[in-house]
Amino acid sequence: MTLWGGRFTKKMDTDAWELNASILFDKRLAKQDTQASIAWAKALEEIGVLTPAEELLIQDGLQQIQKELISENFLYLPEDEDIHTAVERRLFEIIGPTAGKLHTGRSRNDQVATDFRLWMMENILYLIQAIKTLQLQIFNRAQQDIGIRMPSYTHLQQAQPVLLSHWWLSFFWPLQRDLEQFNQVQKQASVLPLGSGAVAGTSFPIDRQVLANQLGFEAVSQNSMDAVSDRDFAAQFIFSAALCGVHLSRLAEQLIIFTSSEFGFFTLSDAFSTGSSLMPQKKNADIFELTRGKAGSMLGTLCGFLATLKGLPSVYDKDLQEDKQAVFKVLDTLMSILPVIGNAIQTLTVNVEKITATINPAIFATDIADGLVKHGIPFREAHAIVGKAIQIALDRNVNLDSLSDADWQMVAPGIALDWQSFFSIQRSIETRSVIGGTATSAVNDQIKLIQQLINA
Ligand code: ARG
């Protein structure tokens, strides 16, 4: 059944029908479609378009449809073009011709925008929950690994020692920003388009504010033409998902490196590893590679959707139907990645000895330069002095901590420092006690702050 057959004399071409139909994916809006229709019927009753008895009949019918949907007994037919058509068709089957009054004053244009926004408002909550769970898993890991010290890297070259907990928590904060983003998108989705009709606003005196309250929207759209074509909430959602994907991808990349046999900082649990069909010794971190790969696909979805939007004349165009698959895809991707990463992190083993053994004494170069500064040497000069010492060590093919006091005298004439005292991981870490630094005291403060955020 089509909702628009009256002016047509020929049946639609089968392939064209397939191309046009959206039922295969917009089924996911079924619950919201019935929910919005129940509220719409009520609004029609309030202005006398439906009698109370008709409204009740329609409501009962829609509730039965909801039950069929929940129990998965709802039978879709090949002629259902989209979810709106399917629900209306079934309503006719259940209550008869009164069903024909439900679509008074509305269009699928404002209907689909309403359903989709409702869907997003609900599903963002699941996503937020999944992100929070991963944050908690990272946080637990950070608390568990509190005493462990590791080299940090910039440009993938050893930089300065840090607490492993500090490193773990550096992945907590991007996720916190993702949460803020998704809360923003949630707000953006919470604007009611219903009542906009196809383009110009409905001619029936619907109280849209009441309708909005009924459906849980925070606001009512102020321009019918914009309301039926606005998909900024979808674009923002996809952007936020893609950015979250980028964050997860960076974490994944780092974990791939740290679980490699060369680094060996962590060992992945077998439950989160994969083997090779050919090489018996292999234990691969496919789950992190997929995280990295899927982040790329999400970026593609974002670019694709923005390209879809950019050329559209106002108001509604069928191109907009692409919005749902794009949003569903990125949501499903994130929902599949988040728990796996979290559980893999929770179950991995930290190889403390391997981490400690990796530290090259040159990692303390900045500490020595800072020590010279505290002795009154300008930093640039201090930098050059330590640079010279490094050069000597490199020439002799020895580590920086093998240089004698005489060697240091040579590069820093007249300066008497306890040079060996700088070669201490603990010392290096504990001097960095500024807010946000890696000293134990600062990391403990960070942990307290995060605990508050988690409890909030
Ligand atoms: N399936 C359509 C979509 O997702 C519903 C709106 C159809 N509107 C129309 N004028 N054909 O966008």
Short mmCIF file of C-alpha atoms and ligand atoms in Angstrom, two decimals:
data_model
loop_
_atom_site.label_atom_id
_atom_site.label_comp_id
_atom_site.label_asym_id
_atom_site.label_seq_id
_atom_site.Cartn_x
_atom_site.Cartn_y
_atom_site.Cartn_z
CA MET A 1 0.00 0.00 0.00
CA THR A 2 1.31 3.43 -0.85
CA LEU A 3 0.02 6.54 0.86
CA TRP A 4 0.08 8.49 -2.34
CA GLY A 5 -1.43 6.27 -5.10
CA GLY A 6 -4.40 8.45 -6.12
CA ARG A 7 -2.89 10.37 -9.00
CA PHE A 8 -0.93 7.46 -10.45
CA THR A 9 -2.13 5.07 -13.12
CA LYS A 10 0.86 2.74 -13.32
CA LYS A 11 2.38 0.53 -10.67
CA MET A 12 5.86 1.55 -9.61
CA ASP A 13 8.79 -0.18 -11.28
CA THR A 14 10.12 -2.91 -8.99
CA ASP A 15 13.72 -1.71 -8.96
CA ALA A 16 12.63 1.89 -8.46
CA TRP A 17 10.48 0.68 -5.56
CA GLU A 18 13.44 -1.07 -4.00
CA LEU A 19 15.56 2.04 -4.35
CA ASN A 20 12.89 4.25 -2.85
CA ALA A 21 11.84 2.07 0.06
CA SER A 22 13.45 2.63 3.43
CA ILE A 23 11.66 0.01 5.47
CA LEU A 24 14.71 -2.26 5.70
CA PHE A 25 16.47 0.28 7.90
CA ASP A 26 13.84 2.70 9.21
CA LYS A 27 12.16 -0.21 11.01
CA ARG A 28 14.39 0.91 13.83
CA LEU A 29 12.12 3.92 14.27
CA ALA A 30 9.05 1.73 14.82
CA LYS A 31 8.68 2.43 18.52
CA GLN A 32 9.09 6.18 18.08
CA ASP A 33 6.70 6.20 15.12
CA THR A 34 3.88 4.72 17.18
CA GLN A 35 4.77 6.91 20.16
CA ALA A 36 4.60 10.08 18.05
CA SER A 37 1.36 8.93 16.41
CA ILE A 38 -0.28 8.36 19.78
CA ALA A 39 0.61 11.92 20.78
CA TRP A 40 -0.55 13.25 17.41
CA ALA A 41 -3.94 11.51 17.77
CA LYS A 42 -4.32 13.11 21.17
CA ALA A 43 -3.50 16.53 19.70
CA LEU A 44 -6.08 15.98 16.96
CA GLU A 45 -8.67 15.06 19.56
CA GLU A 46 -7.93 18.19 21.56
CA ILE A 47 -8.87 20.37 18.59
CA GLY A 48 -11.91 18.30 17.70
CA VAL A 49 -10.60 16.64 14.54
CA LEU A 50 -11.02 13.27 16.25
CA THR A 51 -13.84 12.44 18.63
CA PRO A 52 -12.74 11.02 21.99
CA ALA A 53 -13.99 7.61 20.84
CA GLU A 54 -11.98 7.79 17.62
CA GLU A 55 -8.91 8.89 19.50
CA LEU A 56 -9.29 5.98 21.90
CA LEU A 57 -9.72 3.54 19.04
CA ILE A 58 -6.59 4.85 17.31
CA GLN A 59 -4.65 4.79 20.56
CA ASP A 60 -5.68 1.19 21.29
CA GLY A 61 -4.69 0.19 17.77
CA LEU A 62 -1.31 1.86 18.04
CA GLN A 63 -0.71 0.27 21.42
CA GLN A 64 -1.45 -3.13 19.97
CA ILE A 65 1.03 -2.38 17.20
CA GLN A 66 3.60 -1.42 19.83
CA LYS A 67 3.05 -4.77 21.52
CA GLU A 68 3.47 -6.60 18.22
CA LEU A 69 6.67 -4.69 17.59
CA ILE A 70 8.12 -5.42 21.03
CA SER A 71 7.28 -9.13 20.80
CA GLU A 72 8.59 -9.15 17.22
CA ASN A 73 5.24 -10.37 15.97
CA PHE A 74 4.74 -7.38 13.73
CA LEU A 75 4.52 -8.66 10.18
CA TYR A 76 6.10 -6.40 7.57
CA LEU A 77 4.70 -6.75 4.07
CA PRO A 78 6.58 -6.30 0.80
CA GLU A 79 4.42 -3.29 -0.01
CA ASP A 80 5.41 -1.41 3.14
CA GLU A 81 7.39 1.51 1.76
CA ASP A 82 8.67 2.76 5.08
CA ILE A 83 7.93 2.45 8.78
CA HIS A 84 5.25 5.17 8.66
CA THR A 85 3.39 3.32 5.91
CA ALA A 86 3.76 0.00 7.70
CA VAL A 87 2.30 1.30 10.95
CA GLU A 88 -0.59 3.05 9.21
CA ARG A 89 -1.33 -0.04 7.11
CA ARG A 90 -1.46 -2.20 10.21
CA LEU A 91 -3.65 0.36 11.97
CA PHE A 92 -6.17 0.06 9.13
CA GLU A 93 -6.09 -3.72 9.53
CA ILE A 94 -6.76 -3.48 13.25
CA ILE A 95 -9.29 -0.62 13.54
CA GLY A 96 -10.64 -0.10 10.02
CA PRO A 97 -11.31 3.19 8.21
CA THR A 98 -10.90 5.41 11.31
CA ALA A 99 -7.16 4.82 10.79
CA GLY A 100 -7.45 7.11 7.80
CA LYS A 101 -7.97 10.10 10.08
CA LEU A 102 -4.62 9.83 11.84
CA HIS A 103 -2.56 11.44 9.09
CA THR A 104 -4.68 14.62 9.20
CA GLY A 105 -2.48 17.72 9.20
CA ARG A 106 0.84 15.92 9.18
CA SER A 107 3.29 14.78 6.54
CA ARG A 108 5.89 12.09 6.54
CA ASN A 109 8.32 14.99 6.38
CA ASP A 110 7.58 16.23 9.88
CA GLN A 111 6.79 12.70 11.02
CA VAL A 112 10.14 11.19 10.11
CA ALA A 113 12.05 14.15 11.55
CA THR A 114 10.12 13.71 14.80
CA ASP A 115 10.62 9.94 14.95
CA PHE A 116 14.31 10.24 14.22
CA ARG A 117 14.88 12.89 16.86
CA LEU A 118 12.99 10.80 19.43
CA TRP A 119 15.06 7.79 18.47
CA MET A 120 18.28 9.73 18.87
CA MET A 121 17.27 11.19 22.24
CA GLU A 122 16.79 7.64 23.51
CA ASN A 123 19.76 5.97 21.88
CA ILE A 124 22.28 8.62 22.86
CA LEU A 125 21.61 7.53 26.43
CA TYR A 126 22.82 3.98 25.67
CA LEU A 127 25.88 5.37 23.99
CA ILE A 128 26.62 7.66 26.90
CA GLN A 129 26.32 4.68 29.22
CA ALA A 130 28.76 2.64 27.12
CA ILE A 131 31.28 5.49 27.12
CA LYS A 132 30.94 5.88 30.87
CA THR A 133 31.57 2.18 31.35
CA LEU A 134 34.78 2.37 29.33
CA GLN A 135 35.84 5.42 31.34
CA LEU A 136 35.28 3.49 34.52
CA GLN A 137 37.34 0.57 33.24
CA ILE A 138 40.19 2.93 32.36
CA PHE A 139 39.85 4.59 35.75
CA ASN A 140 39.94 1.25 37.59
CA ARG A 141 43.01 0.27 35.64
CA ALA A 142 44.69 3.57 36.56
CA GLN A 143 43.97 3.00 40.24
CA GLN A 144 45.17 -0.57 40.08
CA ASP A 145 48.47 0.37 38.35
CA ILE A 146 49.20 3.36 40.56
CA GLY A 147 52.82 2.57 41.56
CA ILE A 148 54.07 1.58 38.10
CA ARG A 149 56.44 3.91 36.26
CA MET A 150 56.99 3.95 32.54
CA PRO A 151 58.69 5.94 29.81
CA SER A 152 56.43 8.39 27.98
CA TYR A 153 56.89 9.00 24.29
CA THR A 154 56.67 11.95 21.96
CA HIS A 155 57.21 11.26 18.25
CA LEU A 156 57.34 7.66 19.47
CA GLN A 157 60.77 8.45 20.98
CA GLN A 158 61.38 8.14 24.71
CA ALA A 159 60.58 11.47 26.36
CA GLN A 160 60.21 11.58 30.17
CA PRO A 161 59.19 9.08 32.84
CA VAL A 162 55.52 9.09 33.90
CA LEU A 163 53.23 7.04 36.09
CA LEU A 164 51.40 4.37 34.15
CA SER A 165 48.21 5.60 35.84
CA HIS A 166 48.81 9.05 34.40
CA TRP A 167 49.11 7.48 30.96
CA TRP A 168 45.89 5.49 31.40
CA LEU A 169 44.02 8.57 32.55
CA SER A 170 45.18 10.52 29.51
CA PHE A 171 42.58 8.39 27.68
CA PHE A 172 39.85 9.16 30.20
CA TRP A 173 39.65 12.87 29.36
CA PRO A 174 38.98 12.65 25.62
CA LEU A 175 36.06 10.36 26.47
CA GLN A 176 34.86 12.96 28.96
CA ARG A 177 34.80 15.49 26.13
CA ASP A 178 32.89 12.96 24.01
CA LEU A 179 30.28 12.76 26.74
CA GLU A 180 29.93 16.53 26.71
CA GLN A 181 29.55 16.45 22.92
CA PHE A 182 26.85 13.82 23.03
CA ASN A 183 24.98 15.71 25.74
CA GLN A 184 25.06 18.70 23.41
CA VAL A 185 23.72 16.62 20.51
CA GLN A 186 21.01 15.33 22.80
CA LYS A 187 19.90 18.91 23.40
CA GLN A 188 20.04 19.67 19.72
CA ALA A 189 17.84 16.70 18.91
CA SER A 190 15.30 17.75 21.51
CA VAL A 191 13.37 20.17 19.27
CA LEU A 192 9.93 19.12 18.01
CA PRO A 193 9.33 19.32 14.22
CA LEU A 194 5.83 17.76 14.32
CA GLY A 195 3.20 20.33 13.30
CA SER A 196 5.40 21.63 10.49
CA GLY A 197 3.49 19.52 7.99
CA ALA A 198 5.20 18.96 4.65
CA VAL A 199 6.67 22.43 4.48
CA ALA A 200 4.45 25.34 5.52
CA GLY A 201 3.08 24.30 8.91
CA THR A 202 -0.13 22.44 9.59
CA SER A 203 -3.43 24.23 8.97
CA PHE A 204 -4.95 22.64 12.07
CA PRO A 205 -4.60 24.66 15.30
CA ILE A 206 -2.44 22.13 17.09
CA ASP A 207 -0.87 23.25 20.39
CA ARG A 208 2.69 22.30 19.53
CA GLN A 209 4.02 23.20 22.95
CA VAL A 210 1.70 20.67 24.60
CA LEU A 211 2.69 18.14 21.96
CA ALA A 212 6.36 18.78 22.69
CA ASN A 213 5.86 18.27 26.42
CA GLN A 214 3.92 15.11 25.75
CA LEU A 215 6.75 13.63 23.70
CA GLY A 216 9.53 14.88 25.97
CA PHE A 217 10.99 17.53 23.66
CA GLU A 218 12.63 20.54 25.30
CA ALA A 219 11.72 22.99 22.53
CA VAL A 220 9.49 23.51 19.51
CA SER A 221 10.91 24.32 16.06
CA GLN A 222 10.26 27.91 14.97
CA ASN A 223 10.34 27.58 11.19
CA SER A 224 8.44 24.79 9.46
CA MET A 225 10.65 24.88 6.36
CA ASP A 226 13.80 24.54 8.40
CA ALA A 227 12.23 21.98 10.73
CA VAL A 228 11.53 19.36 8.05
CA SER A 229 14.94 19.65 6.46
CA ASP A 230 17.18 20.25 9.47
CA ARG A 231 19.50 17.30 9.96
CA ASP A 232 22.17 19.16 11.91
CA PHE A 233 21.46 16.93 14.89
CA ALA A 234 22.27 13.91 12.74
CA ALA A 235 25.42 15.52 11.35
CA GLN A 236 26.53 16.52 14.85
CA PHE A 237 25.84 13.03 16.08
CA ILE A 238 27.93 11.51 13.31
CA PHE A 239 30.70 14.03 13.92
CA SER A 240 30.71 13.30 17.65
CA ALA A 241 30.75 9.57 16.95
CA ALA A 242 33.59 9.98 14.46
CA LEU A 243 35.58 12.03 16.95
CA CYS A 244 34.97 9.45 19.66
CA GLY A 245 36.15 6.89 17.08
CA VAL A 246 39.32 8.91 16.59
CA HIS A 247 39.91 8.90 20.35
CA LEU A 248 39.39 5.15 20.53
CA SER A 249 41.60 4.65 17.51
CA ARG A 250 44.48 6.51 19.14
CA LEU A 251 44.12 4.40 22.25
CA ALA A 252 43.96 1.29 20.08
CA GLU A 253 47.06 2.29 18.14
CA GLN A 254 48.96 2.83 21.36
CA LEU A 255 47.83 -0.54 22.69
CA ILE A 256 48.88 -2.25 19.45
CA ILE A 257 52.34 -0.79 19.91
CA PHE A 258 52.58 -1.63 23.60
CA THR A 259 51.38 -5.22 23.13
CA SER A 260 53.82 -5.84 20.26
CA SER A 261 56.63 -8.31 20.99
CA GLU A 262 59.21 -5.53 20.70
CA PHE A 263 57.60 -3.37 23.37
CA GLY A 264 55.83 -6.07 25.35
CA PHE A 265 54.59 -3.59 27.97
CA PHE A 266 51.24 -5.37 28.10
CA THR A 267 50.02 -8.86 27.35
CA LEU A 268 46.49 -9.15 26.04
CA SER A 269 44.25 -11.79 27.52
CA ASP A 270 43.70 -14.72 25.14
CA ALA A 271 40.02 -13.86 25.29
CA PHE A 272 40.71 -10.67 23.37
CA SER A 273 43.36 -11.96 20.98
CA THR A 274 43.32 -13.70 17.65
CA GLY A 275 45.69 -16.23 16.07
CA SER A 276 47.07 -16.81 12.63
CA SER A 277 45.87 -19.63 10.38
CA LEU A 278 49.45 -20.12 9.21
CA MET A 279 51.88 -19.00 11.91
CA PRO A 280 51.33 -20.95 15.11
CA GLN A 281 53.22 -18.49 17.32
CA LYS A 282 51.04 -15.49 16.50
CA LYS A 283 48.86 -13.65 18.95
CA ASN A 284 47.33 -10.65 17.30
CA ALA A 285 45.48 -7.61 18.62
CA ASP A 286 42.82 -7.62 15.88
CA ILE A 287 40.28 -5.93 18.12
CA PHE A 288 42.42 -2.81 18.32
CA GLU A 289 43.16 -2.90 14.61
CA LEU A 290 39.44 -3.08 13.91
CA THR A 291 38.91 -0.15 16.23
CA ARG A 292 41.46 1.81 14.23
CA GLY A 293 39.96 0.66 10.93
CA LYS A 294 36.38 1.39 11.89
CA ALA A 295 37.35 4.88 13.03
CA GLY A 296 38.36 5.45 9.40
CA SER A 297 35.01 4.19 8.16
CA MET A 298 33.20 6.51 10.55
CA LEU A 299 35.11 9.48 9.18
CA GLY A 300 33.98 8.39 5.72
CA THR A 301 30.38 8.30 6.89
CA LEU A 302 30.72 11.82 8.25
CA CYS A 303 32.18 13.19 5.02
CA GLY A 304 29.58 11.32 2.98
CA PHE A 305 26.68 12.65 4.98
CA LEU A 306 27.90 16.25 4.90
CA ALA A 307 28.27 15.89 1.14
CA THR A 308 24.69 14.62 0.97
CA LEU A 309 23.44 17.66 2.84
CA LYS A 310 25.45 20.33 1.11
CA GLY A 311 23.68 20.45 -2.23
CA LEU A 312 20.08 20.26 -1.08
CA PRO A 313 17.64 22.94 -2.08
CA SER A 314 15.14 23.73 0.63
CA VAL A 315 13.02 22.03 1.97
CA TYR A 316 12.65 18.23 2.17
CA ASP A 317 14.41 16.15 -0.45
CA LYS A 318 14.61 12.37 -0.51
CA ASP A 319 18.39 12.58 -0.14
CA LEU A 320 17.61 13.15 3.52
CA GLN A 321 16.55 9.53 3.81
CA GLU A 322 20.29 8.73 3.84
CA ASP A 323 20.49 10.23 7.33
CA LYS A 324 19.30 7.13 9.11
CA GLN A 325 21.75 4.58 7.76
CA ALA A 326 24.61 6.96 8.44
CA VAL A 327 23.57 7.53 12.04
CA PHE A 328 22.70 3.88 12.67
CA LYS A 329 26.04 2.79 11.25
CA VAL A 330 28.19 4.97 13.47
CA LEU A 331 26.13 4.19 16.55
CA ASP A 332 26.33 0.44 15.93
CA THR A 333 30.05 0.73 15.30
CA LEU A 334 30.71 2.51 18.58
CA MET A 335 28.44 0.20 20.52
CA SER A 336 30.36 -2.79 19.17
CA ILE A 337 33.80 -1.33 19.92
CA LEU A 338 33.36 0.28 23.35
CA PRO A 339 32.73 -2.78 25.53
CA VAL A 340 35.42 -4.86 23.81
CA ILE A 341 38.11 -2.25 24.36
CA GLY A 342 37.05 -1.77 27.96
CA ASN A 343 37.08 -5.47 28.76
CA ALA A 344 40.39 -5.98 26.97
CA ILE A 345 41.95 -3.22 29.06
CA GLN A 346 40.51 -4.65 32.23
CA THR A 347 41.99 -8.10 31.54
CA LEU A 348 45.42 -7.26 30.11
CA THR A 349 48.59 -7.97 32.07
CA VAL A 350 51.14 -5.23 32.73
CA ASN A 351 54.74 -6.44 32.34
CA VAL A 352 56.43 -4.14 34.83
CA GLU A 353 59.94 -5.54 34.34
CA LYS A 354 59.76 -5.14 30.60
CA ILE A 355 58.58 -1.56 30.99
CA THR A 356 61.33 -0.69 33.46
CA ALA A 357 64.01 -2.35 31.35
CA THR A 358 63.07 -0.18 28.37
CA ILE A 359 63.99 3.04 30.09
CA ASN A 360 67.12 4.58 28.61
CA PRO A 361 68.99 6.89 31.04
CA ALA A 362 68.86 9.63 28.39
CA ILE A 363 65.23 9.98 29.47
CA PHE A 364 66.56 12.08 32.40
CA ALA A 365 68.17 14.68 30.13
CA THR A 366 65.46 17.25 30.85
CA ASP A 367 65.82 16.66 34.60
CA ILE A 368 69.54 17.41 34.37
CA ALA A 369 68.88 20.56 32.31
CA ASP A 370 66.27 21.64 34.88
CA GLY A 371 68.85 20.96 37.64
CA LEU A 372 71.30 23.25 35.91
CA VAL A 373 68.63 25.95 35.67
CA LYS A 374 68.08 25.68 39.40
CA HIS A 375 71.83 26.29 39.67
CA GLY A 376 71.44 29.62 37.84
CA ILE A 377 72.23 28.55 34.27
CA PRO A 378 69.87 29.92 31.59
CA PHE A 379 67.77 27.09 30.15
CA ARG A 380 69.13 27.37 26.60
CA GLU A 381 72.67 26.99 27.95
CA ALA A 382 71.62 24.10 30.17
CA HIS A 383 69.99 22.41 27.15
CA ALA A 384 73.26 22.75 25.19
CA ILE A 385 75.37 21.38 28.09
CA VAL A 386 73.25 18.24 28.43
CA GLY A 387 73.21 17.93 24.64
CA LYS A 388 77.01 17.84 24.66
CA ALA A 389 77.02 15.18 27.38
CA ILE A 390 74.62 13.09 25.26
CA GLN A 391 76.97 13.49 22.32
CA ILE A 392 79.91 12.17 24.37
CA ALA A 393 77.85 9.16 25.52
CA LEU A 394 76.81 8.47 21.93
CA ASP A 395 80.39 8.70 20.71
CA ARG A 396 81.52 6.24 23.35
CA ASN A 397 78.51 4.06 22.79
CA VAL A 398 77.59 4.16 26.49
CA ASN A 399 74.54 5.28 28.41
CA LEU A 400 74.27 8.82 29.74
CA ASP A 401 74.52 7.66 33.36
CA SER A 402 77.99 6.19 32.67
CA LEU A 403 79.58 9.60 32.32
CA SER A 404 81.95 10.43 35.17
CA ASP A 405 82.01 13.64 37.20
CA ALA A 406 85.10 14.57 35.16
CA ASP A 407 83.10 14.21 31.94
CA TRP A 408 80.39 16.48 33.35
CA GLN A 409 83.10 18.94 34.45
CA MET A 410 84.22 19.03 30.85
CA VAL A 411 80.76 20.00 29.50
CA ALA A 412 79.79 22.16 32.49
CA PRO A 413 83.01 23.72 33.79
CA GLY A 414 82.82 25.08 37.32
CA ILE A 415 79.43 23.59 38.10
CA ALA A 416 79.30 21.08 40.91
CA LEU A 417 76.13 19.02 40.89
CA ASP A 418 75.31 15.57 42.20
CA TRP A 419 74.99 14.34 38.60
CA GLN A 420 74.06 10.78 39.53
CA SER A 421 71.11 11.96 41.61
CA PHE A 422 69.25 12.89 38.42
CA PHE A 423 69.15 9.31 37.19
CA SER A 424 66.16 8.39 39.31
CA ILE A 425 62.74 7.61 37.83
CA GLN A 426 61.08 8.35 41.12
CA ARG A 427 62.79 11.71 41.47
CA SER A 428 61.96 12.69 37.90
CA ILE A 429 58.31 11.81 38.33
CA GLU A 430 57.81 13.31 41.76
CA THR A 431 59.20 16.71 40.76
CA ARG A 432 56.27 17.11 38.38
CA SER A 433 53.67 17.94 40.98
CA VAL A 434 51.88 20.79 39.19
CA ILE A 435 48.16 20.41 38.60
CA GLY A 436 47.91 17.87 35.77
CA GLY A 437 51.50 16.67 36.26
CA THR A 438 52.60 13.07 36.66
CA ALA A 439 53.78 13.21 40.30
CA THR A 440 51.96 10.76 42.55
CA SER A 441 50.37 13.62 44.50
CA ALA A 442 49.07 15.26 41.30
CA VAL A 443 47.80 11.97 39.89
CA ASN A 444 46.03 11.29 43.19
CA ASP A 445 44.35 14.69 42.88
CA GLN A 446 43.38 13.80 39.33
CA ILE A 447 41.93 10.52 40.56
CA LYS A 448 39.90 12.35 43.21
CA LEU A 449 38.53 14.74 40.62
CA ILE A 450 37.60 11.91 38.28
CA GLN A 451 35.96 10.06 41.15
CA GLN A 452 33.76 13.15 41.67
CA LEU A 453 32.92 13.26 37.96
CA ILE A 454 32.00 9.59 38.00
CA ASN A 455 29.81 10.01 41.08
CA ALA A 456 28.11 13.15 39.75
N1 ARG B 1 11.44 7.52 4.32
C1 ARG B 1 11.46 8.94 4.28
C2 ARG B 1 12.74 9.47 4.94
O1 ARG B 1 13.35 8.73 5.63
C3 ARG B 1 10.28 9.47 4.98
C4 ARG B 1 9.86 10.81 4.53
C5 ARG B 1 9.25 10.71 3.19
N2 ARG B 1 8.79 11.95 2.73
C6 ARG B 1 8.46 12.17 1.46
N3 ARG B 1 8.06 13.34 1.16
N4 ARG B 1 8.54 11.22 0.58
O2 ARG B 1 13.14 10.58 4.79
#
